[in-house]
Tab-separated table of C-alpha atoms in Angstrom:
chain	number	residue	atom	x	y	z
A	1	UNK	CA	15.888	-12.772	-9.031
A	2	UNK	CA	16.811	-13.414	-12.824
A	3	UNK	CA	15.628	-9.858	-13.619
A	4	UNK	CA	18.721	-8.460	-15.562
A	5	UNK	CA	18.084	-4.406	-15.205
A	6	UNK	CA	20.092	-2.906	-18.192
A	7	UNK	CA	21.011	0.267	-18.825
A	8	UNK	CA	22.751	2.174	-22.012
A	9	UNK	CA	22.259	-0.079	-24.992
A	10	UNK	CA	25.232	1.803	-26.668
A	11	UNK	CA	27.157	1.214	-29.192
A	12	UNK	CA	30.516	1.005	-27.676
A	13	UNK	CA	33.690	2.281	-29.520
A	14	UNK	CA	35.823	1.138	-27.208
A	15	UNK	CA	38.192	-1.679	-27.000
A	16	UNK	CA	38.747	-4.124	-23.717
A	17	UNK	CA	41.775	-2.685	-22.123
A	18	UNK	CA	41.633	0.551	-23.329
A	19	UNK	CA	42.494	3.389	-25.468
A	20	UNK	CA	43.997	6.617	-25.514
A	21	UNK	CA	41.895	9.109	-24.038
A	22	UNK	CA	40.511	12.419	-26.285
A	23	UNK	CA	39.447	14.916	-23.899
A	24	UNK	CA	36.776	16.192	-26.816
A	25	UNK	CA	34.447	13.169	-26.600
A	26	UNK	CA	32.225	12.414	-23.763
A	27	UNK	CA	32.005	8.884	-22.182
A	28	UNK	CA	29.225	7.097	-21.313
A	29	UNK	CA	28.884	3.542	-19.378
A	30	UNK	CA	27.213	0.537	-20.772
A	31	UNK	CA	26.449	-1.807	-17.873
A	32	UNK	CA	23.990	-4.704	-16.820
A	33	UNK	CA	23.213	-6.018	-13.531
A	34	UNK	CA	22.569	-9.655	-12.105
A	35	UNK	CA	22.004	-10.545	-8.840
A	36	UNK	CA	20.402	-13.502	-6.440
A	37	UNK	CA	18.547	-13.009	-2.943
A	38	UNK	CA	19.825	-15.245	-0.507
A	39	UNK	CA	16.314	-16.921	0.168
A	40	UNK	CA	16.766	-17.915	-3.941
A	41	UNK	CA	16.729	-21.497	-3.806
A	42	UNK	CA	13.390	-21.188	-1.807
A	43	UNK	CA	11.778	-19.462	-4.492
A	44	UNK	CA	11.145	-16.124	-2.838
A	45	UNK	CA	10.895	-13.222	-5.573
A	46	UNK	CA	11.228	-9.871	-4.776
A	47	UNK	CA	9.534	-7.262	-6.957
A	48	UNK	CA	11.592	-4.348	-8.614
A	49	UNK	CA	15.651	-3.958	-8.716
A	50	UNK	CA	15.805	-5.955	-5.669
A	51	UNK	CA	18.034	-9.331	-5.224
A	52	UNK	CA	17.039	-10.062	-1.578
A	53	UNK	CA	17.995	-7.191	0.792
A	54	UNK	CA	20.051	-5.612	-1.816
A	55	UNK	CA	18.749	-2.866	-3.861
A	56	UNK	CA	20.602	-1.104	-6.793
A	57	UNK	CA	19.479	1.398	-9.537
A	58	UNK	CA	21.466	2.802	-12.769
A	59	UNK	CA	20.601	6.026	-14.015
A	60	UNK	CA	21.095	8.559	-16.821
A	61	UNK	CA	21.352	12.341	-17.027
A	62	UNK	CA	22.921	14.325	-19.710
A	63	UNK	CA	26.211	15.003	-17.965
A	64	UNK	CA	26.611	11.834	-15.800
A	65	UNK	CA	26.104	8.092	-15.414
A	66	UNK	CA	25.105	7.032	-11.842
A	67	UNK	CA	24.593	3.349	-10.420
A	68	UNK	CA	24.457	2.495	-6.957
A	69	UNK	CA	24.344	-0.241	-4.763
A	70	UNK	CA	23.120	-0.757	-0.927
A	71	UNK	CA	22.720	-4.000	1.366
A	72	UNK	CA	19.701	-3.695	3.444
A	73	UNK	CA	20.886	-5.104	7.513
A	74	UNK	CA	18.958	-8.352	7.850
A	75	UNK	CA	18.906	-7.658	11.174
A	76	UNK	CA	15.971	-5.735	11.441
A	77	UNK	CA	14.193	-8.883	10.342
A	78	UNK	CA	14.191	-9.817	13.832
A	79	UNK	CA	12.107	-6.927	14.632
A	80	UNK	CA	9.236	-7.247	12.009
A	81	UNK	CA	11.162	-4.853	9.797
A	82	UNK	CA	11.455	-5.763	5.808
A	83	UNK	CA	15.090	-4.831	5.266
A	84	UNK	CA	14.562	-4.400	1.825
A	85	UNK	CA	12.118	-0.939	2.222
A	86	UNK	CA	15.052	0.870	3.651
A	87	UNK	CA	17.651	-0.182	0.873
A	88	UNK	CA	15.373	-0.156	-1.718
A	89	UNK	CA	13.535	3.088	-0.664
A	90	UNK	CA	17.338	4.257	-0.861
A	91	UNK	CA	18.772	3.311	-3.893
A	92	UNK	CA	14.980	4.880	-5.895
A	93	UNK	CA	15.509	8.243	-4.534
A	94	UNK	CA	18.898	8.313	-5.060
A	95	UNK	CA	17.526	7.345	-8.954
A	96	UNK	CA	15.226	9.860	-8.952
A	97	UNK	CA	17.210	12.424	-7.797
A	98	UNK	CA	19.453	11.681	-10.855
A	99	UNK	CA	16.681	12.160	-12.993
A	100	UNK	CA	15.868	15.162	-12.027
A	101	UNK	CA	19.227	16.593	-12.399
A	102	UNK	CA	19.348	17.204	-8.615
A	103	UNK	CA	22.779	16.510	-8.064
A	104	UNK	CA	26.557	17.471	-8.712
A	105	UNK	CA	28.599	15.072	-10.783
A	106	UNK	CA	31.916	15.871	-8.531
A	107	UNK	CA	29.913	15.298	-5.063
A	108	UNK	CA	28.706	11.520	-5.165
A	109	UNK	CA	28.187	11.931	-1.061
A	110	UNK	CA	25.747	14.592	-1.771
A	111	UNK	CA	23.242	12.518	-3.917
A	112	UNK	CA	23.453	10.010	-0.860
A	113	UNK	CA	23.241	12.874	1.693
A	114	UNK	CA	20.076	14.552	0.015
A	115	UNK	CA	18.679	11.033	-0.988
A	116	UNK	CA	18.860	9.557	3.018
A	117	UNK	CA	17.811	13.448	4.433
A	118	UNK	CA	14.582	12.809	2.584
A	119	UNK	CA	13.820	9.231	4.176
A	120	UNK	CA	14.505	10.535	7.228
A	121	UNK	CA	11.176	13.448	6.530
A	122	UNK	CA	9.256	10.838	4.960
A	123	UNK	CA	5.539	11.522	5.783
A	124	UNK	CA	5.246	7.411	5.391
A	125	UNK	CA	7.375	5.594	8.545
A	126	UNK	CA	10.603	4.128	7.383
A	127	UNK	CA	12.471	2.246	9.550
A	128	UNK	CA	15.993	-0.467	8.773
A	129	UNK	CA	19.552	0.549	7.852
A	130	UNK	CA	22.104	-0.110	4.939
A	131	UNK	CA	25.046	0.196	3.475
A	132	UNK	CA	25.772	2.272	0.264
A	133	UNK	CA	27.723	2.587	-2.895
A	134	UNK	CA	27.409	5.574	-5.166
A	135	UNK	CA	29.234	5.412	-8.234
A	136	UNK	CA	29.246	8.615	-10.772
A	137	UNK	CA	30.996	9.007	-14.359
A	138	UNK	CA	31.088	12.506	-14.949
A	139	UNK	CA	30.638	12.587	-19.062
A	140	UNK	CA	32.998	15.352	-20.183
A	141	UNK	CA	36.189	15.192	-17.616
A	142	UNK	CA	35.983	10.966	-17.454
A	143	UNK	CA	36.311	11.211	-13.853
A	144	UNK	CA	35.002	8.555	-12.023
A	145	UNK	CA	33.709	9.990	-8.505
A	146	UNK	CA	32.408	7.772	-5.814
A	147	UNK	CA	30.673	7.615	-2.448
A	148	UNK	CA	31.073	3.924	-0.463
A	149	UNK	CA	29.737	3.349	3.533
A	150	UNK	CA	30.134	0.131	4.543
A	151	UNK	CA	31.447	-2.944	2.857
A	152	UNK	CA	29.635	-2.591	-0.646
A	153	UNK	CA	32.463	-1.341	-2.973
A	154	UNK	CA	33.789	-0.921	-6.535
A	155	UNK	CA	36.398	-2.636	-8.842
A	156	UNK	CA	38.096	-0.580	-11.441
A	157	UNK	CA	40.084	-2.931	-14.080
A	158	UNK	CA	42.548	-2.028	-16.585
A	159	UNK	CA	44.016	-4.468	-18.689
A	160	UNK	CA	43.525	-7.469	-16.345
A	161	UNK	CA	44.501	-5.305	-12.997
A	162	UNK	CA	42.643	-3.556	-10.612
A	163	UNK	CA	43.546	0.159	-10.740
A	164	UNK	CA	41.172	1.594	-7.980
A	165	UNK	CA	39.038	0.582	-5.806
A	166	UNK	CA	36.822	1.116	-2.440
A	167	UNK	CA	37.465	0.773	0.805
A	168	UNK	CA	35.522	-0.586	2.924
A	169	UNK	CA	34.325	0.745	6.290
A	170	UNK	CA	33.993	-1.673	9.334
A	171	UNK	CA	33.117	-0.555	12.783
A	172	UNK	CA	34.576	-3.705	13.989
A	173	UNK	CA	33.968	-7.556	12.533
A	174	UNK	CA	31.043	-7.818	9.980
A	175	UNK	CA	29.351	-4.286	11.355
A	176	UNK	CA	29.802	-1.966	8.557
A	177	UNK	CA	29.012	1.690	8.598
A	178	UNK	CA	25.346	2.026	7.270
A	179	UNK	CA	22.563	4.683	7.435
A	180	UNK	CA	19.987	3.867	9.611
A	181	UNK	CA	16.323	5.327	10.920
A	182	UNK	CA	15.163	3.857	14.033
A	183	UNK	CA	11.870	4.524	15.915
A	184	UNK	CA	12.392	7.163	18.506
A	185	UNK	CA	12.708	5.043	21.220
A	186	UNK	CA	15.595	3.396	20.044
A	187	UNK	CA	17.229	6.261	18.739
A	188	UNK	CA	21.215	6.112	20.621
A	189	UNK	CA	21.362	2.400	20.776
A	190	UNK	CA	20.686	1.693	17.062
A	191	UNK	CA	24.322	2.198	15.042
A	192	UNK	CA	23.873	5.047	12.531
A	193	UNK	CA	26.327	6.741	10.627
A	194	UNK	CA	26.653	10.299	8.831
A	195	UNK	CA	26.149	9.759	4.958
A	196	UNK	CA	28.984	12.177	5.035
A	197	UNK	CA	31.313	9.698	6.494
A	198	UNK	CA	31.224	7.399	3.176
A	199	UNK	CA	34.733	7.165	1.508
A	200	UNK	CA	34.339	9.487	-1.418
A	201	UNK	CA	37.316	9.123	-4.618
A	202	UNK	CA	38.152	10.205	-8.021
A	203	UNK	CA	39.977	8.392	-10.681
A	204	UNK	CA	40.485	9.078	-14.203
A	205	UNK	CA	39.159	6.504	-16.187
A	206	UNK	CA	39.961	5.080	-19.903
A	207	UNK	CA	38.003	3.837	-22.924
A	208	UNK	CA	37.487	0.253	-22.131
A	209	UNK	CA	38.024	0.398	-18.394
A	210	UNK	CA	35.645	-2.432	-16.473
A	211	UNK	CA	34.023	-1.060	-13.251
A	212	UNK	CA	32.422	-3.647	-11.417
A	213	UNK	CA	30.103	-2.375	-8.452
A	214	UNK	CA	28.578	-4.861	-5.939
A	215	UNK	CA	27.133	-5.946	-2.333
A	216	UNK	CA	29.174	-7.824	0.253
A	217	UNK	CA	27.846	-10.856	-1.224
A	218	UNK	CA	29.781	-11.096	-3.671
A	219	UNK	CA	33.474	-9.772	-2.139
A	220	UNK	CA	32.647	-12.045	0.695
A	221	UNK	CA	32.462	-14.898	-1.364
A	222	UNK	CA	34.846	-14.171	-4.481
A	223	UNK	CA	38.950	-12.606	-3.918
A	224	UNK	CA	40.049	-10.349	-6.675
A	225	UNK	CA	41.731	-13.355	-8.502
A	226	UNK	CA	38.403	-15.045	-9.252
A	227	UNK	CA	36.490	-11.817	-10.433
A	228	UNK	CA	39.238	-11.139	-13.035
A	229	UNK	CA	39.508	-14.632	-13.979
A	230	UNK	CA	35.454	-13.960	-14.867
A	231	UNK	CA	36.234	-10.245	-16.328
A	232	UNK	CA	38.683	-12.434	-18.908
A	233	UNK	CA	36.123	-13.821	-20.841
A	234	UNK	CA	34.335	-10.688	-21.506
A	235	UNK	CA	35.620	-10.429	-25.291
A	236	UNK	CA	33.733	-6.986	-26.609
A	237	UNK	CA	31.501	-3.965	-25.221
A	238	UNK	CA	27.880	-5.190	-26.451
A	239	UNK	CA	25.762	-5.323	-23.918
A	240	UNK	CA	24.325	-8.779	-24.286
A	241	UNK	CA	28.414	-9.963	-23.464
A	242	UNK	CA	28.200	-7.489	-20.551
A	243	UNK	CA	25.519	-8.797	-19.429
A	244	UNK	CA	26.492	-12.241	-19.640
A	245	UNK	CA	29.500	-11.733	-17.560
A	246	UNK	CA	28.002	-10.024	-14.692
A	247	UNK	CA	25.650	-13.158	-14.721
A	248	UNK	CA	28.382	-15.429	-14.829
A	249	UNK	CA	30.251	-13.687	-11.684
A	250	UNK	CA	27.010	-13.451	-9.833
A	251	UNK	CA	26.501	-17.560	-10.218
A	252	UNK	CA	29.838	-18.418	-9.155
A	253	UNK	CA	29.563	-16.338	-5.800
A	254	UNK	CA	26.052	-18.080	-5.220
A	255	UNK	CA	27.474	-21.514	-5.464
A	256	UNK	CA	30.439	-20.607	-3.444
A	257	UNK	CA	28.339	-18.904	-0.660
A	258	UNK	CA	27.088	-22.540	-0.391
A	259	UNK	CA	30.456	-24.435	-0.100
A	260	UNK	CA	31.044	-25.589	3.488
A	261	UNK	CA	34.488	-26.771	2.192
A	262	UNK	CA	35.842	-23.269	0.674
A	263	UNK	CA	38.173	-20.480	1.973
A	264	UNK	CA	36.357	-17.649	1.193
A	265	UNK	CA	37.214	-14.220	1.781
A	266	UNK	CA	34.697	-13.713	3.978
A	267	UNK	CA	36.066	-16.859	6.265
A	268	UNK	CA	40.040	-15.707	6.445
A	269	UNK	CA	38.664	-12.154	7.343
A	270	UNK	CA	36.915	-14.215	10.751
A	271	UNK	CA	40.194	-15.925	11.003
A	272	UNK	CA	42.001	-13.119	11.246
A	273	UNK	CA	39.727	-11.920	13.732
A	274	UNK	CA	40.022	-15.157	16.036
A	275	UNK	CA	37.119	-16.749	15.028
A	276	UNK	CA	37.604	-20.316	13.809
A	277	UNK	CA	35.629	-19.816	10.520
A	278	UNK	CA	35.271	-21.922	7.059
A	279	UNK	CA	33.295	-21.763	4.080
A	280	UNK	CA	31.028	-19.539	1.820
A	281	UNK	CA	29.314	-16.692	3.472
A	282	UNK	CA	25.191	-17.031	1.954
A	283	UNK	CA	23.787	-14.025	1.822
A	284	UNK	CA	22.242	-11.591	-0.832
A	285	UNK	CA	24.655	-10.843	-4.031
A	286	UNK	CA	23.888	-8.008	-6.658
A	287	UNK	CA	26.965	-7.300	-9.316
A	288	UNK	CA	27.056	-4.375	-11.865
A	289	UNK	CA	28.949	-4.211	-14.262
A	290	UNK	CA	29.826	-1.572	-16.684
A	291	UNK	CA	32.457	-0.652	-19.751
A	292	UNK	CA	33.424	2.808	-20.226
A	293	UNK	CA	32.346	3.453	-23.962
A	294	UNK	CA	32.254	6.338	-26.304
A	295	UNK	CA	29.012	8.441	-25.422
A	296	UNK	CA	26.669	7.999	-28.417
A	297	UNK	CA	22.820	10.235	-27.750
């Protein structure tokens, strides 16, 4: 659960809040992760890039950065199902398809397309859903393209304001879109969505621009006032600060989850849906967060 995965130990020529763009020098992201499973405080570690039900992955290839994120549905614990295998499963092919070079830096829905095609021929049965967040910086244009199903979703900051961001995808209250594979005889009454439905985007981003990627756990628990409050004290572009910072975010949503007593995000949305709702929504949180940076080899 303390696992930091880290990714791009660059040096960083950039400056928080950004600086003019040069079209002739590729970018690069330096980012860290942090995360907690929801089952933390009884001790249960899970092995890999795995905070819980959440699963993530950041990857390099010479003409794109790619992270993801994707929320396993705890529902299928009810049917003997480890929600994790199906997130997690997820978010490593999606890596390994990156590595491979298997993939378009303009067409973040097709890494998720090819990467949930494959589950679904899988020799080895694979059965749960999840939500997704695919996040790509393509190195020469600094275009940041993205691919988000469900309520996992992206923060883009520029000098202390959110610039772009995801939006989420609800069926109705707290029922995402999400991939799913069911067993064949529950195929039609199990919700599944096309990967090609996810809410794809591209934004031009600066030197210096913060993109902070994360599960439900932590919008749920944190409004956009809090995270930037957080974002604040991140003071340079080393990694150790980046990291830091996405650990510091990741701890406040945790303790708020656990407040009875707070508004949280998660709680007005059930208001506003006529449900009489307070307090922190627990659940599984996994934040990263990157810095767009001078690419360095």
């Amino acid at each position: 659960m303390l696992s930091v995965l880290s990714y791009g130990r660059l040096v960083a020529r950039a400056v928080i809040g950004g600086l003019s763009q040069t079209d002739s020098r590729d970018y690069s992201l330096v980012s860290a992760s942090f995360g907690f499973g929801k089952d933390f405080r009884k001790g249960i570690l899970k092995k890999g890039t795995c905070y819980g039900d959440d699963a993530c992955f950041i990857a390099r290839h010479r003409s794109a950065d790619v992270l993801g994120v994707a929320d396993g549905v705890g529902g299928w614990r009810d049917y003997g199902v480890d929600p994790s295998q199906f997130s997690g499963t997820l978010m490593r092919t999606c890596e390994r398809l990156v590595k491979e070079g298997r993939f378009v830096p303009s067409n973040p829905v097709g890494i998720l397309t090819t990467s949930y095609y494959e589950l679904l021929q899988n020799k080895v049965p694979l059965l749960g859903s999840s939500t997704a967040c695919i996040v790509v910086l393509d190195r020469q244009s600094h275009r940041l393209q993205t691919a988000n199903l469900g309520d996992s979703g992206f923060l883009v900051v520029r000098g202390g304001e959110v610039v772009h961001r995801s939006d989420e995808q609800q069926h109705y209250f707290n029922t995402p879109f999400q991939l799913s594979i069911a067993p064949p005889e529950a195929e039609g009454s199990v919700l599944s969505d096309s990967p090609e439905a996810a809410d794809s985007s591209s934004f031009d981003v600066q030197l210096g621009d913060i993109i902070l990627t994360a599960t439900d756990g932590l919008f749920d628990n944190m409004p956009d006032y809090m995270i930037l409050q957080e974002l604040k004290k991140l003071k340079n572009t080393n990694y150790e600060s980046i990291q830091q910072t996405a650990k510091s975010i990741a701890e406040q949503a945790h303790v708020l989850a656990y407040d009875p007593n707070y508004m949280s995000p998660f709680a007005q949305f059930a208001c506003d849906n006529g449900l009489n709702v307070r307090g922190g929504k627990p659940d599984d949180i996994t934040v990263l967060l990157s810095i767009v940076a001078e690419y360095t080899d």
